[in-house]
């Protein structure tokens, strides 16, 4: 009787035993901190400094989110991560008809500089690193953050953080786009250019594999599509005449961590090696501009509504994958997130999971502790080889933008998602508590409820703001934005001036809709 074969979630066959004879095994010669950075970007990795522990949070009003941030900072987070509601993400103020039913639901509602002040009340922006998960309106949120920093009297040279700002994966996997791809790419390169002059410590983009994976891709597809998108952003910046050795150092990535521990570790290691190769090919000569630095979030799509406390174990495995894989920062999901936004208790347990791995497990005591494992080295090579095949296909189509316009990336993700779901349904893939080991009586878990009255609060705030500002100045500033969008001048100075004078997010996004149109 032939033995049943085992595969990773990307379909890579797993050997019964790995040794020097494994077909894909090759011994490692490089050290951590050396290009191509397979073994990590620092020679001592976490012995020098632990990864940044972020907890992604934002819901309801700016005041409510601010309370959660102060709570998380008191519990030991070392960086903030802001979630915005859907209207903010797609460029509508809270009083817009299309915002109804969505204000403050999946994140915080931010309409103006006044909301931004409330969001960071009592928090010095110079002393905290802030990551903002925002794409189509990333340029406006960055402008609001800069305007608030200036109001606080901060030195812009010291302001650090990241805007996600990755629009290509929105067309491919997530859907919160506004403008067509070409003007969207132009806004992104404007941000690169402006930040390289004015905000030197800011990460201008977080090229995201996270949402590609959440949409149903495999680990191999996650890095192939993400690195292809990264390549497209670099090429767009080069066409604008920017210096790859300058803007290359401010690119960061955002990956998912799933449950297949060894494939996930291999994925992170392979991605670093591949990005070094890509950046070298595109003309980078400074090793720091070839380094793939990344944030990780544990897999939202792996969380189950059934037996939700099991999710604590899943998140622990995923935390280990991220740390063993060499992440620079990490967000761990709450066990209740298949049911609602995380409660305070769930957010605390998620943070404690990171702290237990950091201070009790011994995992951070050595750089790249799984290096030299026959299995991990073999898988790193196999994940890399499979990802290059996909990148070559995308290159042959003319790159990521063309591959998205032709529907190739979307179709590949949809096919993988369908195959994964079928494997669960026919029990080839076991999900504990879902298709095996179920219980009859599920324990009731308390969930976080968001009040519908938030839209009313935001609407009243907007009405007051519009009454208090100078309407002629508002029109003048929005016209200046149209002028810059038409002439091709950098948009960022005009957007910052507009938010400083109380123009709203919806007004700025809407003004550019008039110039660029909407992507359908």
Coordinates of C-alpha atoms in Angstrom, one line a residue:
X1 CA 0.0 0.0 0.0
X2 CA 1.5 3.3 -1.0
X3 CA 1.8 6.0 1.7
X4 CA -0.4 9.1 1.5
X5 CA 1.6 12.1 0.3
X6 CA 1.7 15.3 2.4
X7 CA 1.7 18.9 0.9
X8 CA 2.0 22.4 2.2
X9 CA -0.9 24.8 1.7
X10 CA 0.9 26.0 -1.5
X11 CA 0.9 22.4 -2.9
X12 CA 4.7 21.8 -2.2
X13 CA 5.2 18.1 -1.4
X14 CA 6.7 17.4 2.0
X15 CA 9.4 14.8 2.2
X16 CA 9.0 12.1 4.9
X17 CA 12.6 12.9 5.9
X18 CA 14.9 15.8 4.9
X19 CA 18.7 15.5 4.8
X20 CA 21.5 16.6 2.5
X21 CA 20.1 14.4 -0.3
X22 CA 16.8 16.3 -0.5
X23 CA 16.4 17.6 -4.1
X24 CA 15.9 21.2 -3.1
X25 CA 18.4 21.3 -0.2
X26 CA 21.5 23.6 -0.4
X27 CA 23.7 24.5 2.5
X28 CA 23.7 28.2 3.7
X29 CA 26.9 30.2 3.6
X30 CA 25.6 33.7 4.4
X31 CA 25.3 35.3 7.9
X32 CA 22.3 37.3 9.3
X33 CA 22.6 41.0 8.3
X34 CA 24.4 40.1 5.0
X35 CA 22.8 40.5 1.5
X36 CA 20.6 38.8 0.2
X37 CA 19.3 38.8 3.8
X38 CA 17.8 35.3 3.8
X39 CA 18.7 35.0 7.4
X40 CA 17.4 38.4 8.5
X41 CA 18.3 42.1 8.1
X42 CA 20.3 42.6 11.3
X43 CA 23.4 40.6 12.4
X44 CA 22.0 40.1 15.9
X45 CA 18.3 40.3 15.1
X46 CA 16.2 40.5 18.3
X47 CA 19.2 40.4 20.7
X48 CA 19.7 44.0 19.7
X49 CA 16.1 45.1 19.7
X50 CA 12.8 43.2 19.8
X51 CA 10.3 43.5 17.0
X52 CA 7.8 46.4 17.4
X53 CA 4.7 45.1 19.1
X54 CA 1.7 46.8 17.5
X55 CA -2.0 46.3 18.1
X56 CA -4.2 47.3 15.2
X57 CA -7.1 49.3 16.7
X58 CA -9.6 51.9 15.7
X59 CA -13.4 51.9 16.0
X60 CA -16.3 54.3 16.6
X61 CA -15.2 57.9 17.2
X62 CA -11.7 59.3 17.5
X63 CA -12.3 59.7 21.3
X64 CA -13.1 56.0 21.8
X65 CA -10.1 54.9 19.7
X66 CA -7.9 57.3 21.7
X67 CA -8.9 55.5 24.9
X68 CA -7.9 52.1 23.4
X69 CA -4.5 53.6 22.3
X70 CA -3.8 54.9 25.8
X71 CA -4.8 51.5 27.2
X72 CA -2.6 49.6 24.8
X73 CA 0.4 51.9 25.4
X74 CA -0.1 51.3 29.2
X75 CA 0.0 47.5 28.5
X76 CA 3.4 47.6 26.6
X77 CA 2.7 48.1 22.9
X78 CA 5.6 49.9 21.3
X79 CA 3.8 51.2 18.2
X80 CA 0.3 52.2 17.3
X81 CA -1.6 50.8 14.3
X82 CA -4.8 52.6 13.1
X83 CA -7.8 51.0 11.5
X84 CA -10.1 53.4 9.6
X85 CA -13.8 53.0 8.8
X86 CA -15.0 52.2 5.3
X87 CA -16.1 55.8 4.4
X88 CA -12.7 57.1 5.4
X89 CA -11.0 54.4 3.3
X90 CA -13.0 55.3 0.1
X91 CA -13.0 59.0 0.5
X92 CA -16.4 59.9 1.9
X93 CA -17.2 62.2 4.9
X94 CA -19.4 60.6 7.6
X95 CA -22.4 62.8 6.4
X96 CA -22.3 61.5 2.8
X97 CA -25.3 59.4 1.8
X98 CA -23.0 56.5 0.9
X99 CA -21.5 56.5 4.4
X100 CA -24.8 55.5 6.1
X101 CA -24.6 52.3 8.2
X102 CA -20.7 52.2 8.0
X103 CA -19.5 55.1 10.1
X104 CA -17.1 53.9 12.8
X105 CA -17.9 50.2 12.2
X106 CA -14.7 48.5 11.0
X107 CA -12.4 51.4 12.1
X108 CA -12.4 54.9 13.3
X109 CA -14.1 57.7 11.4
X110 CA -11.7 60.5 10.4
X111 CA -13.2 63.5 8.5
X112 CA -10.9 66.4 9.4
X113 CA -7.9 67.7 11.3
X114 CA -10.2 68.0 14.4
X115 CA -10.8 64.3 14.4
X116 CA -7.1 63.6 14.0
X117 CA -6.4 65.8 17.1
X118 CA -8.9 63.8 19.1
X119 CA -7.5 60.5 17.9
X120 CA -4.0 61.3 19.2
X121 CA -5.0 63.4 22.2
X122 CA -2.3 63.1 24.9
X123 CA 0.1 61.2 22.5
X124 CA 3.3 63.0 21.3
X125 CA 3.7 62.0 17.6
X126 CA 7.5 62.4 18.0
X127 CA 7.6 59.7 20.6
X128 CA 5.5 57.0 18.9
X129 CA 5.7 55.1 15.6
X130 CA 2.3 54.9 13.9
X131 CA 1.2 52.6 11.2
X132 CA -2.0 53.5 9.2
X133 CA -3.8 51.0 7.2
X134 CA -5.0 53.3 4.5
X135 CA -4.7 53.2 0.7
X136 CA -6.8 55.2 -1.7
X137 CA -6.9 58.1 0.8
X138 CA -3.4 57.5 2.2
X139 CA -2.2 60.8 0.9
X140 CA -4.9 62.7 2.9
X141 CA -4.3 60.7 6.2
X142 CA -0.5 61.3 5.8
X143 CA -1.3 65.1 5.3
X144 CA -3.5 65.1 8.4
X145 CA -0.8 63.3 10.5
X146 CA 1.9 65.8 9.3
X147 CA -0.4 68.8 10.0
X148 CA -1.0 67.5 13.5
X149 CA 2.7 66.9 14.1
X150 CA 3.4 70.5 13.0
X151 CA 0.6 71.7 15.4
X152 CA 2.4 69.8 18.2
X153 CA 5.6 71.5 17.3
X154 CA 7.3 68.2 16.4
X155 CA 10.5 67.9 14.4
X156 CA 9.4 66.3 11.1
X157 CA 12.8 64.6 10.8
X158 CA 11.8 62.5 13.9
X159 CA 8.3 61.5 12.8
X160 CA 8.2 57.8 12.1
X161 CA 5.6 55.3 10.9
X162 CA 4.0 53.9 7.8
X163 CA 1.0 54.4 5.5
X164 CA -0.1 51.3 3.7
X165 CA -0.6 53.2 0.5
X166 CA -0.6 50.0 -1.6
X167 CA -3.3 50.5 -4.3
X168 CA -2.4 47.6 -6.6
X169 CA -3.6 45.0 -4.1
X170 CA -6.9 46.9 -3.7
X171 CA -7.7 46.3 -7.4
X172 CA -6.5 42.7 -7.1
X173 CA -7.9 41.6 -3.7
X174 CA -9.6 44.1 -1.5
X175 CA -11.6 46.7 -3.3
X176 CA -11.2 50.1 -1.5
X177 CA -9.9 52.0 -4.5
X178 CA -11.1 55.3 -5.8
X179 CA -9.2 56.5 -8.9
X180 CA -8.0 54.4 -11.9
X181 CA -4.5 52.8 -11.7
X182 CA -2.5 55.4 -13.5
X183 CA -3.5 58.5 -11.4
X184 CA -3.3 56.3 -8.3
X185 CA 0.3 55.4 -9.1
X186 CA 1.0 59.1 -9.7
X187 CA -0.3 60.0 -6.1
X188 CA 1.9 57.2 -4.7
X189 CA 5.1 58.5 -6.4
X190 CA 4.2 62.1 -5.2
X191 CA 4.2 60.7 -1.7
X192 CA 7.6 59.0 -2.3
X193 CA 9.1 62.2 -3.6
X194 CA 7.7 64.5 -0.9
X195 CA 8.6 62.2 2.0
X196 CA 12.2 61.7 0.8
X197 CA 12.6 65.5 1.1
X198 CA 10.5 66.3 4.1
X199 CA 9.8 63.2 6.2
X200 CA 13.0 61.1 6.1
X201 CA 12.0 58.5 8.7
X202 CA 8.6 57.8 7.3
X203 CA 7.9 54.5 5.4
X204 CA 6.1 55.7 2.3
X205 CA 4.4 52.4 1.4
X206 CA 3.7 49.1 3.0
X207 CA 3.4 46.7 0.1
X208 CA 0.8 44.3 1.3
X209 CA 0.6 40.6 0.8
X210 CA -1.7 40.4 3.8
X211 CA -4.9 41.1 1.9
X212 CA -3.9 39.0 -1.0
X213 CA -3.6 36.0 1.5
X214 CA -6.9 37.0 3.2
X215 CA -8.6 36.9 -0.2
X216 CA -7.5 33.2 -0.5
X217 CA -4.1 33.1 -2.1
X218 CA -1.4 30.5 -1.1
X219 CA 1.9 31.5 0.6
X220 CA 3.7 31.3 -2.7
X221 CA 1.1 33.5 -4.5
X222 CA 1.3 35.9 -1.5
X223 CA 5.0 36.7 -2.0
X224 CA 4.9 36.5 -5.8
X225 CA 2.1 39.0 -6.3
X226 CA 3.4 41.2 -3.5
X227 CA 6.9 41.4 -4.8
X228 CA 5.5 42.0 -8.4
X229 CA 3.5 44.9 -7.0
X230 CA 6.6 46.2 -5.3
X231 CA 8.5 46.1 -8.5
X232 CA 5.8 48.1 -10.2
X233 CA 6.0 50.9 -7.6
X234 CA 9.8 51.0 -7.9
X235 CA 9.6 51.3 -11.7
X236 CA 7.0 54.1 -11.4
X237 CA 9.3 56.0 -9.0
X238 CA 12.3 55.5 -11.3
X239 CA 10.3 56.9 -14.2
X240 CA 9.7 60.0 -12.1
X241 CA 13.4 60.4 -11.7
X242 CA 13.7 59.4 -8.0
X243 CA 16.8 57.8 -6.6
X244 CA 16.3 54.1 -5.9
X245 CA 19.0 54.2 -3.2
X246 CA 17.0 56.9 -1.3
X247 CA 13.4 55.8 -1.7
X248 CA 14.3 52.1 -1.6
X249 CA 15.2 52.5 2.1
X250 CA 11.6 53.7 2.9
X251 CA 9.7 50.8 1.3
X252 CA 8.3 48.3 3.7
X253 CA 6.2 45.2 3.3
X254 CA 3.2 43.7 5.1
X255 CA 2.7 39.9 5.2
X256 CA 0.3 37.4 6.7
X257 CA 1.3 34.6 9.1
X258 CA -0.8 31.4 8.8
X259 CA -0.7 28.1 10.6
X260 CA 1.7 26.0 8.4
X261 CA 4.7 26.9 10.5
X262 CA 7.6 25.8 8.3
X263 CA 6.1 27.0 5.1
X264 CA 5.5 30.4 6.6
X265 CA 9.1 30.7 7.9
X266 CA 10.4 29.6 4.5
X267 CA 8.1 32.2 2.8
X268 CA 9.6 35.1 4.9
X269 CA 13.1 34.0 4.2
X270 CA 12.6 33.5 0.5
X271 CA 10.8 36.9 0.2
X272 CA 13.9 38.7 1.6
X273 CA 16.3 37.0 -0.8
X274 CA 14.0 37.6 -3.8
X275 CA 13.6 41.3 -3.0
X276 CA 17.4 41.9 -2.8
X277 CA 17.6 40.3 -6.3
X278 CA 14.8 42.4 -7.7
X279 CA 16.2 45.7 -6.3
X280 CA 19.7 44.9 -7.6
X281 CA 18.3 44.2 -11.0
X282 CA 16.5 47.6 -10.9
X283 CA 19.7 49.4 -10.1
X284 CA 20.0 49.6 -6.3
X285 CA 23.6 49.6 -5.1
X286 CA 23.1 50.4 -1.4
X287 CA 22.5 47.2 0.6
X288 CA 20.0 49.1 2.8
X289 CA 17.8 49.9 -0.3
X290 CA 17.8 46.1 -1.1
X291 CA 16.6 45.0 2.4
X292 CA 13.1 43.7 2.7
X293 CA 11.7 45.0 6.0
X294 CA 8.2 43.8 6.9
X295 CA 5.3 44.0 9.3
X296 CA 3.3 40.8 10.0
X297 CA -0.3 40.3 11.1
X298 CA -1.6 36.9 12.1
X299 CA -4.1 35.4 9.7
X300 CA -7.6 36.9 10.1
X301 CA -9.1 34.3 7.7
X302 CA -7.7 31.4 9.9
X303 CA -9.8 32.5 12.9
X304 CA -13.0 30.5 13.5
X305 CA -16.3 31.7 14.9
X306 CA -16.7 28.1 16.2
X307 CA -14.8 27.5 19.5
X308 CA -13.2 30.9 19.3
X309 CA -10.8 30.3 22.2
X310 CA -9.0 27.8 19.9
X311 CA -7.9 31.0 18.0
X312 CA -5.4 31.8 20.9
X313 CA -3.5 28.6 19.9
X314 CA -3.6 29.5 16.2
X315 CA -2.3 33.0 16.9
X316 CA 0.5 31.6 19.0
X317 CA 1.7 29.4 16.1
X318 CA 1.4 32.3 13.7
X319 CA 3.4 34.5 16.1
X320 CA 6.2 31.9 16.2
X321 CA 6.2 31.8 12.4
X322 CA 6.6 35.6 12.1
X323 CA 9.3 35.8 14.8
X324 CA 11.2 32.7 13.5
X325 CA 10.9 34.3 10.0
X326 CA 12.4 37.6 11.2
X327 CA 9.6 40.1 11.2
X328 CA 10.3 43.8 12.1
X329 CA 6.9 44.4 13.7
X330 CA 3.9 42.3 14.5
X331 CA 0.2 42.6 15.2
X332 CA -1.6 39.6 16.8
X333 CA -5.3 39.1 16.3
X334 CA -7.9 38.8 19.1
X335 CA -9.5 35.4 19.6
X336 CA -13.0 37.0 19.1
X337 CA -12.3 38.6 15.7
X338 CA -14.3 36.1 13.7
X339 CA -17.3 37.5 15.6
X340 CA -16.6 41.2 16.1
X341 CA -13.9 43.9 16.6
X342 CA -11.7 42.7 19.5
X343 CA -12.8 43.4 23.0
X344 CA -10.3 44.9 25.4
X345 CA -9.7 41.5 27.0
X346 CA -9.1 39.8 23.6
X347 CA -6.7 42.6 22.6
X348 CA -4.8 42.2 25.8
X349 CA -4.4 38.4 25.4
X350 CA -3.2 38.9 21.8
X351 CA -0.5 41.3 23.0
X352 CA 0.4 39.0 25.9
X353 CA 1.0 36.2 23.3
X354 CA 3.7 38.3 21.7
X355 CA 5.2 39.2 25.1
X356 CA 5.3 35.5 26.1
X357 CA 7.1 34.6 22.9
X358 CA 9.5 37.6 23.4
X359 CA 10.3 37.0 27.1
X360 CA 9.6 33.4 27.9
X361 CA 10.2 31.2 24.8
X362 CA 13.9 31.8 24.1
X363 CA 13.1 32.1 20.4
X364 CA 14.5 35.7 20.0
X365 CA 17.8 34.8 21.7
X366 CA 19.5 33.8 18.4
X367 CA 19.3 35.2 14.9
X368 CA 17.5 32.9 12.4
X369 CA 17.3 29.9 14.8
X370 CA 15.8 27.6 12.1
X371 CA 18.7 28.2 9.7
X372 CA 20.5 25.0 8.7
X373 CA 17.3 22.9 9.2
X374 CA 17.2 20.5 6.2
X375 CA 13.5 21.0 5.9
X376 CA 13.4 24.8 6.3
X377 CA 16.3 25.3 3.8
X378 CA 14.7 23.0 1.3
X379 CA 11.3 24.7 1.7
X380 CA 12.9 28.2 1.4
X381 CA 14.3 27.2 -2.0
X382 CA 11.1 25.5 -3.2
X383 CA 8.9 28.5 -2.2
X384 CA 11.3 30.8 -3.9
X385 CA 11.4 28.7 -7.1
X386 CA 7.6 28.6 -7.3
X387 CA 7.2 32.3 -6.6
X388 CA 9.7 33.2 -9.4
X389 CA 7.7 31.2 -11.9
X390 CA 4.6 33.3 -11.1
X391 CA 6.6 36.6 -11.3
X392 CA 8.0 35.5 -14.7
X393 CA 4.4 35.1 -15.9
X394 CA 3.4 38.5 -14.6
X395 CA 6.5 40.1 -16.2
X396 CA 5.6 38.5 -19.6
X397 CA 2.2 40.3 -19.4
X398 CA 3.9 43.6 -18.8
X399 CA 4.0 43.7 -15.0
X400 CA 1.5 43.9 -12.1
X401 CA -0.7 46.7 -13.5
X402 CA -1.2 44.8 -16.8
X403 CA -1.7 41.5 -15.0
X404 CA -4.4 43.1 -12.8
X405 CA -6.1 44.8 -15.7
X406 CA -6.2 41.4 -17.5
X407 CA -7.7 39.8 -14.4
X408 CA -4.8 37.3 -14.1
X409 CA -3.9 37.9 -10.4
X410 CA -7.6 38.0 -9.3
X411 CA -8.3 34.7 -11.1
X412 CA -5.3 33.0 -9.6
X413 CA -6.4 34.1 -6.1
X414 CA -10.0 33.0 -6.7
X415 CA -8.9 29.6 -7.9
X416 CA -6.8 29.0 -4.8
X417 CA -9.5 30.1 -2.5
X418 CA -12.0 27.7 -4.2
X419 CA -9.6 24.8 -3.9
X420 CA -8.9 25.5 -0.2
X421 CA -12.6 25.7 0.6
X422 CA -13.2 22.4 -1.3
X423 CA -10.4 20.7 0.7
X424 CA -12.1 21.8 3.9
X425 CA -15.5 20.6 2.7
X426 CA -14.3 17.1 1.7
X427 CA -12.1 16.9 4.9
X428 CA -8.8 16.7 3.1
X429 CA -8.0 19.8 5.2
X430 CA -9.0 19.6 8.9
X431 CA -10.0 22.8 10.7
X432 CA -10.3 22.0 14.4
X433 CA -13.8 22.8 15.7
X434 CA -15.1 23.4 12.2
X435 CA -15.1 20.2 10.2
X436 CA -13.8 17.9 13.0
X437 CA -13.9 17.9 16.8
X438 CA -17.1 20.0 16.9
X439 CA -19.1 20.6 20.1
X440 CA -22.9 20.7 20.4
X441 CA -23.1 23.7 22.8
X442 CA -20.9 26.6 21.9
X443 CA -19.8 28.9 24.7
X444 CA -21.2 32.5 24.3
X445 CA -18.3 35.0 23.9
X446 CA -19.0 38.7 24.7
X447 CA -18.6 40.8 21.6
X448 CA -17.9 44.5 21.0
X449 CA -20.9 46.4 19.7
X450 CA -20.6 49.7 17.8
X451 CA -23.4 52.2 18.3
X452 CA -25.2 53.5 15.2
X453 CA -25.4 57.0 16.7
X454 CA -21.8 57.7 15.7
X455 CA -22.8 59.0 12.3
X456 CA -25.0 61.6 14.0
X457 CA -22.1 62.7 16.2
X458 CA -19.7 63.0 13.2
X459 CA -22.4 64.8 11.1
X460 CA -22.9 67.4 13.8
X461 CA -19.1 67.9 14.1
X462 CA -18.8 68.4 10.3
X463 CA -21.6 71.0 10.3
X464 CA -19.9 73.0 13.1
X465 CA -16.5 72.7 11.3
X466 CA -18.0 74.1 8.0
X467 CA -19.7 77.0 9.8
X468 CA -16.4 78.0 11.5
X469 CA -14.1 78.1 8.5
X470 CA -13.6 80.6 5.7
X471 CA -15.6 79.3 2.6
X472 CA -13.7 81.4 0.1
X473 CA -10.4 80.0 1.5
X474 CA -11.7 76.5 1.2
X475 CA -12.7 77.0 -2.4
X476 CA -9.3 78.5 -3.2
X477 CA -7.4 75.6 -1.6
X478 CA -9.5 73.0 -3.4
X479 CA -8.9 74.8 -6.7
X480 CA -5.1 74.8 -6.0
X481 CA -5.4 71.0 -5.7
X482 CA -7.2 70.8 -9.1
X483 CA -4.4 72.9 -10.6
X484 CA -1.6 70.7 -9.3
X485 CA -3.4 67.5 -10.3
X486 CA -3.8 69.0 -13.9
X487 CA -0.2 70.3 -14.2
X488 CA 1.5 67.3 -12.7
X489 CA 3.1 69.2 -9.8
X490 CA 3.5 67.3 -6.5
X491 CA 0.1 67.2 -4.7
X492 CA 1.3 66.8 -1.1
X493 CA 2.0 70.5 -0.2
X494 CA -1.5 71.5 -1.5
X495 CA -3.2 68.6 0.5
X496 CA -1.3 69.5 3.7
X497 CA -2.4 73.2 3.3
X498 CA -6.0 72.1 2.6
X499 CA -6.3 70.0 5.8
X500 CA -4.6 72.6 7.9
X501 CA -7.4 75.0 6.9
X502 CA -10.1 72.5 7.7
X503 CA -10.9 71.1 4.3
X504 CA -12.4 67.6 4.9
X505 CA -11.2 64.2 3.7
X506 CA -14.4 63.8 1.5
X507 CA -13.9 67.3 -0.1
X508 CA -10.3 66.5 -1.0
X509 CA -11.0 63.0 -2.3
X510 CA -14.0 64.3 -4.2
X511 CA -12.0 67.2 -5.8
X512 CA -9.5 64.7 -7.2
X513 CA -12.5 62.4 -8.4
X514 CA -13.5 65.3 -10.6
X515 CA -10.0 65.4 -12.2
X516 CA -9.1 61.7 -12.3
X517 CA -12.5 60.0 -12.5
X518 CA -13.4 56.7 -10.6
X519 CA -12.2 53.2 -11.3
X520 CA -15.1 50.9 -12.1

